[in-house]
mmCIF file of C-alpha atoms in Angstrom:
data_model
loop_
_atom_site.group_PDB
_atom_site.id
_atom_site.type_symbol
_atom_site.label_atom_id
_atom_site.label_comp_id
_atom_site.label_asym_id
_atom_site.label_seq_id
_atom_site.Cartn_x
_atom_site.Cartn_y
_atom_site.Cartn_z
ATOM 1 C CA UNK A 30 155.943 30.708 23.624
ATOM 2 C CA UNK A 31 155.545 32.931 26.575
ATOM 3 C CA UNK A 32 155.425 31.613 30.212
ATOM 4 C CA UNK A 33 151.730 32.214 30.406
ATOM 5 C CA UNK A 34 151.003 30.241 27.530
ATOM 6 C CA UNK A 35 153.030 27.383 28.594
ATOM 7 C CA UNK A 36 151.475 26.777 32.000
ATOM 8 C CA UNK A 37 148.007 25.683 31.256
ATOM 9 C CA UNK A 38 149.334 22.739 28.841
ATOM 10 C CA UNK A 39 151.928 21.948 31.311
ATOM 11 C CA UNK A 40 149.339 21.559 34.292
ATOM 12 C CA UNK A 41 147.322 19.248 32.084
ATOM 13 C CA UNK A 42 150.180 17.238 31.052
ATOM 14 C CA UNK A 43 151.270 16.717 34.762
ATOM 15 C CA UNK A 44 147.796 15.821 35.667
ATOM 16 C CA UNK A 45 147.638 13.051 32.957
ATOM 17 C CA UNK A 46 151.242 11.942 33.751
ATOM 18 C CA UNK A 47 151.252 11.866 37.554
ATOM 19 C CA UNK A 48 147.493 11.267 38.398
ATOM 20 C CA UNK A 49 147.112 12.521 41.986
ATOM 21 C CA UNK A 50 148.817 15.880 42.239
ATOM 22 C CA UNK A 51 148.525 19.209 43.864
ATOM 23 C CA UNK A 52 150.136 22.067 42.044
ATOM 24 C CA UNK A 53 151.272 25.336 43.567
ATOM 25 C CA UNK A 54 152.722 28.268 41.795
ATOM 26 C CA UNK A 55 155.262 30.713 42.655
ATOM 27 C CA UNK A 56 156.640 29.219 45.846
ATOM 28 C CA UNK A 57 159.682 30.834 47.584
ATOM 29 C CA UNK A 58 162.808 28.562 48.191
ATOM 30 C CA UNK A 59 165.998 30.132 49.229
ATOM 31 C CA UNK A 60 166.742 33.309 46.949
ATOM 32 C CA UNK A 61 164.528 31.784 44.115
ATOM 33 C CA UNK A 62 160.850 31.415 43.420
ATOM 34 C CA UNK A 63 159.912 28.036 42.074
ATOM 35 C CA UNK A 64 157.462 28.553 39.089
ATOM 36 C CA UNK A 65 155.717 25.278 39.743
ATOM 37 C CA UNK A 66 155.888 23.191 43.020
ATOM 38 C CA UNK A 67 153.984 19.922 42.876
ATOM 39 C CA UNK A 68 153.036 17.748 45.728
ATOM 40 C CA UNK A 69 152.636 13.958 45.363
ATOM 41 C CA UNK A 70 152.179 11.121 47.659
ATOM 42 C CA UNK A 71 155.462 11.145 49.376
ATOM 43 C CA UNK A 72 157.216 13.207 46.952
ATOM 44 C CA UNK A 73 157.837 16.940 45.945
ATOM 45 C CA UNK A 74 158.797 18.037 42.416
ATOM 46 C CA UNK A 75 159.901 21.437 41.325
ATOM 47 C CA UNK A 76 159.429 22.865 37.718
ATOM 48 C CA UNK A 77 161.384 25.790 36.515
ATOM 49 C CA UNK A 78 159.899 27.509 33.357
ATOM 50 C CA UNK A 79 162.160 28.979 30.727
ATOM 51 C CA UNK A 80 160.012 30.421 28.069
ATOM 52 C CA UNK A 81 161.651 31.394 24.520
ATOM 53 C CA UNK A 82 161.964 34.805 25.607
ATOM 54 C CA UNK A 83 163.897 33.894 28.830
ATOM 55 C CA UNK A 84 167.622 33.569 29.295
ATOM 56 C CA UNK A 85 169.684 31.217 31.738
ATOM 57 C CA UNK A 86 171.121 34.018 33.770
ATOM 58 C CA UNK A 87 169.641 33.007 37.223
ATOM 59 C CA UNK A 88 169.286 29.260 36.356
ATOM 60 C CA UNK A 89 172.690 28.255 38.293
ATOM 61 C CA UNK A 90 171.277 29.622 41.446
ATOM 62 C CA UNK A 91 167.658 28.303 40.705
ATOM 63 C CA UNK A 92 169.065 24.719 40.358
ATOM 64 C CA UNK A 93 170.732 24.948 43.661
ATOM 65 C CA UNK A 94 167.570 26.185 45.537
ATOM 66 C CA UNK A 95 165.330 23.689 43.917
ATOM 67 C CA UNK A 96 167.699 20.831 44.779
ATOM 68 C CA UNK A 97 167.430 21.914 48.283
ATOM 69 C CA UNK A 98 163.847 20.836 48.816
ATOM 70 C CA UNK A 99 162.607 18.822 45.817
ATOM 71 C CA UNK A 100 162.919 15.068 45.281
ATOM 72 C CA UNK A 101 162.626 15.659 41.612
ATOM 73 C CA UNK A 102 163.393 18.584 39.393
ATOM 74 C CA UNK A 103 162.353 19.604 35.754
ATOM 75 C CA UNK A 104 163.416 22.281 33.451
ATOM 76 C CA UNK A 105 160.537 23.271 31.365
ATOM 77 C CA UNK A 106 161.465 25.068 27.875
ATOM 78 C CA UNK A 107 159.931 26.343 24.948
ATOM 79 C CA UNK A 108 161.127 25.066 21.498
ATOM 80 C CA UNK A 109 163.968 27.597 21.032
ATOM 81 C CA UNK A 110 165.859 26.407 24.097
ATOM 82 C CA UNK A 111 165.474 22.629 23.422
ATOM 83 C CA UNK A 112 169.056 21.948 21.635
ATOM 84 C CA UNK A 113 171.180 23.649 24.338
ATOM 85 C CA UNK A 114 169.068 23.533 27.653
ATOM 86 C CA UNK A 115 170.606 20.296 28.833
ATOM 87 C CA UNK A 116 173.993 22.366 29.112
ATOM 88 C CA UNK A 117 172.631 24.559 32.053
ATOM 89 C CA UNK A 118 171.028 21.866 34.317
ATOM 90 C CA UNK A 119 172.415 19.218 36.435
ATOM 91 C CA UNK A 120 172.311 15.532 35.132
ATOM 92 C CA UNK A 121 169.754 14.498 37.528
ATOM 93 C CA UNK A 122 167.251 17.148 36.305
ATOM 94 C CA UNK A 123 164.511 16.184 33.739
ATOM 95 C CA UNK A 124 163.359 18.422 30.950
ATOM 96 C CA UNK A 125 159.970 19.042 29.356
ATOM 97 C CA UNK A 126 159.284 20.825 26.145
ATOM 98 C CA UNK A 127 156.274 22.914 25.611
ATOM 99 C CA UNK A 128 155.831 23.965 21.959
ATOM 100 C CA UNK A 129 153.233 24.875 19.344
ATOM 101 C CA UNK A 130 152.770 22.443 16.581
ATOM 102 C CA UNK A 131 152.316 23.240 12.882
ATOM 103 C CA UNK A 132 148.451 23.100 13.205
ATOM 104 C CA UNK A 133 148.430 25.473 16.032
ATOM 105 C CA UNK A 134 148.145 23.102 19.005
ATOM 106 C CA UNK A 135 150.293 23.089 22.031
ATOM 107 C CA UNK A 136 152.182 19.877 22.976
ATOM 108 C CA UNK A 137 154.238 18.889 26.007
ATOM 109 C CA UNK A 138 156.980 16.391 25.298
ATOM 110 C CA UNK A 139 159.319 14.475 27.741
ATOM 111 C CA UNK A 140 162.809 15.257 26.531
ATOM 112 C CA UNK A 141 164.471 13.613 29.600
ATOM 113 C CA UNK A 142 163.243 12.022 32.660
ATOM 114 C CA UNK A 143 164.550 13.173 36.119
ATOM 115 C CA UNK A 144 166.662 10.912 38.546
ATOM 116 C CA UNK A 145 166.125 11.409 42.125
ATOM 117 C CA UNK A 146 167.719 14.200 43.664
ATOM 118 C CA UNK A 147 170.066 12.915 46.507
ATOM 119 C CA UNK A 148 170.709 16.376 47.702
ATOM 120 C CA UNK A 149 167.602 17.212 49.617
ATOM 121 C CA UNK A 150 166.797 16.374 53.174
ATOM 122 C CA UNK A 151 163.769 15.858 55.237
ATOM 123 C CA UNK A 152 165.094 18.708 57.533
ATOM 124 C CA UNK A 153 164.693 20.974 54.519
ATOM 125 C CA UNK A 154 161.427 19.694 53.495
ATOM 126 C CA UNK A 155 159.622 20.011 56.937
ATOM 127 C CA UNK A 156 160.258 23.795 56.941
ATOM 128 C CA UNK A 157 157.470 23.837 54.308
ATOM 129 C CA UNK A 158 155.064 23.328 57.146
ATOM 130 C CA UNK A 159 153.392 26.179 59.179
ATOM 131 C CA UNK A 160 153.191 26.053 63.085
ATOM 132 C CA UNK A 161 149.536 24.635 63.282
ATOM 133 C CA UNK A 162 150.516 21.979 60.807
ATOM 134 C CA UNK A 163 153.636 21.154 62.978
ATOM 135 C CA UNK A 164 151.247 21.045 65.935
ATOM 136 C CA UNK A 165 149.045 18.543 63.945
ATOM 137 C CA UNK A 166 151.946 16.332 63.315
ATOM 138 C CA UNK A 167 152.856 16.226 67.077
ATOM 139 C CA UNK A 168 149.274 15.152 67.882
ATOM 140 C CA UNK A 169 149.227 12.591 65.113
ATOM 141 C CA UNK A 170 152.325 10.941 66.201
ATOM 142 C CA UNK A 171 151.177 11.052 70.023
ATOM 143 C CA UNK A 172 153.921 13.563 70.953
ATOM 144 C CA UNK A 173 153.742 16.394 73.524
ATOM 145 C CA UNK A 174 152.395 19.621 72.229
ATOM 146 C CA UNK A 175 155.531 21.762 73.101
ATOM 147 C CA UNK A 176 153.318 24.793 72.956
ATOM 148 C CA UNK A 177 156.034 27.113 74.312
ATOM 149 C CA UNK A 178 158.851 25.870 72.046
ATOM 150 C CA UNK A 179 160.079 27.344 68.684
ATOM 151 C CA UNK A 180 159.107 25.848 65.364
ATOM 152 C CA UNK A 181 162.595 24.612 65.000
ATOM 153 C CA UNK A 182 162.402 22.767 68.212
ATOM 154 C CA UNK A 183 159.251 21.104 67.182
ATOM 155 C CA UNK A 184 160.818 20.211 63.723
ATOM 156 C CA UNK A 185 163.867 18.643 65.550
ATOM 157 C CA UNK A 186 161.688 16.528 67.826
ATOM 158 C CA UNK A 187 159.623 15.110 64.829
ATOM 159 C CA UNK A 188 162.698 14.429 62.875
ATOM 160 C CA UNK A 189 164.246 12.548 65.829
ATOM 161 C CA UNK A 190 160.966 10.644 67.047
ATOM 162 C CA UNK A 191 159.122 9.908 63.969
ATOM 163 C CA UNK A 192 160.192 7.268 61.428
ATOM 164 C CA UNK A 193 161.427 9.359 58.251
ATOM 165 C CA UNK A 194 159.505 7.480 55.705
ATOM 166 C CA UNK A 195 156.346 7.920 57.648
ATOM 167 C CA UNK A 196 157.108 11.416 58.349
ATOM 168 C CA UNK A 197 157.657 12.356 54.765
ATOM 169 C CA UNK A 198 154.091 10.732 53.786
ATOM 170 C CA UNK A 199 152.547 12.772 56.696
ATOM 171 C CA UNK A 200 154.219 16.070 55.390
ATOM 172 C CA UNK A 201 153.122 15.615 51.776
ATOM 173 C CA UNK A 202 149.536 14.501 52.912
ATOM 174 C CA UNK A 203 149.208 17.906 55.021
ATOM 175 C CA UNK A 204 150.473 20.019 52.018
ATOM 176 C CA UNK A 205 148.120 18.279 49.578
ATOM 177 C CA UNK A 206 145.146 19.207 51.832
ATOM 178 C CA UNK A 207 146.456 22.535 53.016
ATOM 179 C CA UNK A 208 143.904 25.441 53.094
ATOM 180 C CA UNK A 209 145.635 28.688 53.337
ATOM 181 C CA UNK A 210 142.917 30.860 54.399
ATOM 182 C CA UNK A 211 142.107 28.391 57.273
ATOM 183 C CA UNK A 212 145.838 28.419 58.337
ATOM 184 C CA UNK A 213 145.948 32.289 58.395
ATOM 185 C CA UNK A 214 142.601 32.271 60.549
ATOM 186 C CA UNK A 215 144.195 29.700 63.089
ATOM 187 C CA UNK A 216 147.391 31.672 63.138
ATOM 188 C CA UNK A 217 145.545 34.999 63.715
ATOM 189 C CA UNK A 218 143.432 33.544 66.404
ATOM 190 C CA UNK A 219 146.498 32.243 68.312
ATOM 191 C CA UNK A 220 147.992 35.821 68.132
ATOM 192 C CA UNK A 221 144.787 37.220 69.543
ATOM 193 C CA UNK A 222 144.868 34.688 72.289
ATOM 194 C CA UNK A 223 148.341 35.387 73.090
ATOM 195 C CA UNK A 224 147.997 39.021 73.124
ATOM 196 C CA UNK A 225 145.000 38.683 75.543
ATOM 197 C CA UNK A 226 147.002 36.795 77.967
ATOM 198 C CA UNK A 227 149.649 39.877 78.001
ATOM 199 C CA UNK A 228 146.511 42.483 78.504
ATOM 200 C CA UNK A 229 146.895 43.548 74.846
ATOM 201 C CA UNK A 230 144.795 43.725 71.735
ATOM 202 C CA UNK A 231 145.584 42.975 68.194
ATOM 203 C CA UNK A 232 144.409 45.963 66.075
ATOM 204 C CA UNK A 233 145.232 44.654 62.637
ATOM 205 C CA UNK A 234 142.509 42.698 60.673
ATOM 206 C CA UNK A 235 142.974 38.834 59.567
ATOM 207 C CA UNK A 236 145.596 38.706 56.959
ATOM 208 C CA UNK A 237 144.190 38.320 53.460
ATOM 209 C CA UNK A 238 145.290 35.366 51.417
ATOM 210 C CA UNK A 239 148.363 36.071 49.534
ATOM 211 C CA UNK A 240 149.582 32.627 48.274
ATOM 212 C CA UNK A 241 148.833 32.048 44.612
ATOM 213 C CA UNK A 242 147.964 28.392 44.401
ATOM 214 C CA UNK A 243 146.281 26.057 42.064
ATOM 215 C CA UNK A 244 144.743 22.724 43.279
ATOM 216 C CA UNK A 245 144.233 19.955 40.757
ATOM 217 C CA UNK A 246 143.448 16.500 41.420
ATOM 218 C CA UNK A 247 142.699 13.287 39.707
ATOM 219 C CA UNK A 248 142.022 9.778 40.789
#
């Protein structure tokens, strides 16, 4: 099966398996691009898709990058990869198989459940948040705004001052509800305000939404 034919059945399966979930596609991490990045309550899950026409050439690098930020990771493969795919992933990775049945239907099979990835850290995961979202976390935790400080400074404050379990849940809550267009508008408006203070004008138009995203929920 081709990648494009695997995604829709995969999304349906994830929605049934996990329940409340937000699915994002093509999210950059390190030198890789996650095929599917899922946000759950308090957890991040990454899915690397290898269709029947794909090779394992970049998988070693991809597993390292996924492990930086995901609590759980899956390799999603077509039928032709099922026998040998385990040899190319770390032991804690799970594996799903998407294949066509004899009657022409598509099925998704859980070949191996993942174990929790112990390599990721909250310091890596908080980097998913944009500046307005970091400011919201400061406000929610009754911390100073630190408007003149860098994003890294704000991240460090949150990591130091907020209970890690609570912070992780706040991060996933924010990403679950993220509205990319609204964020871009907030960032653009802030740039306009900062430029006005310096006596300058922003000539460029509001950036267009470029993030390819998919939002799916079930109760």
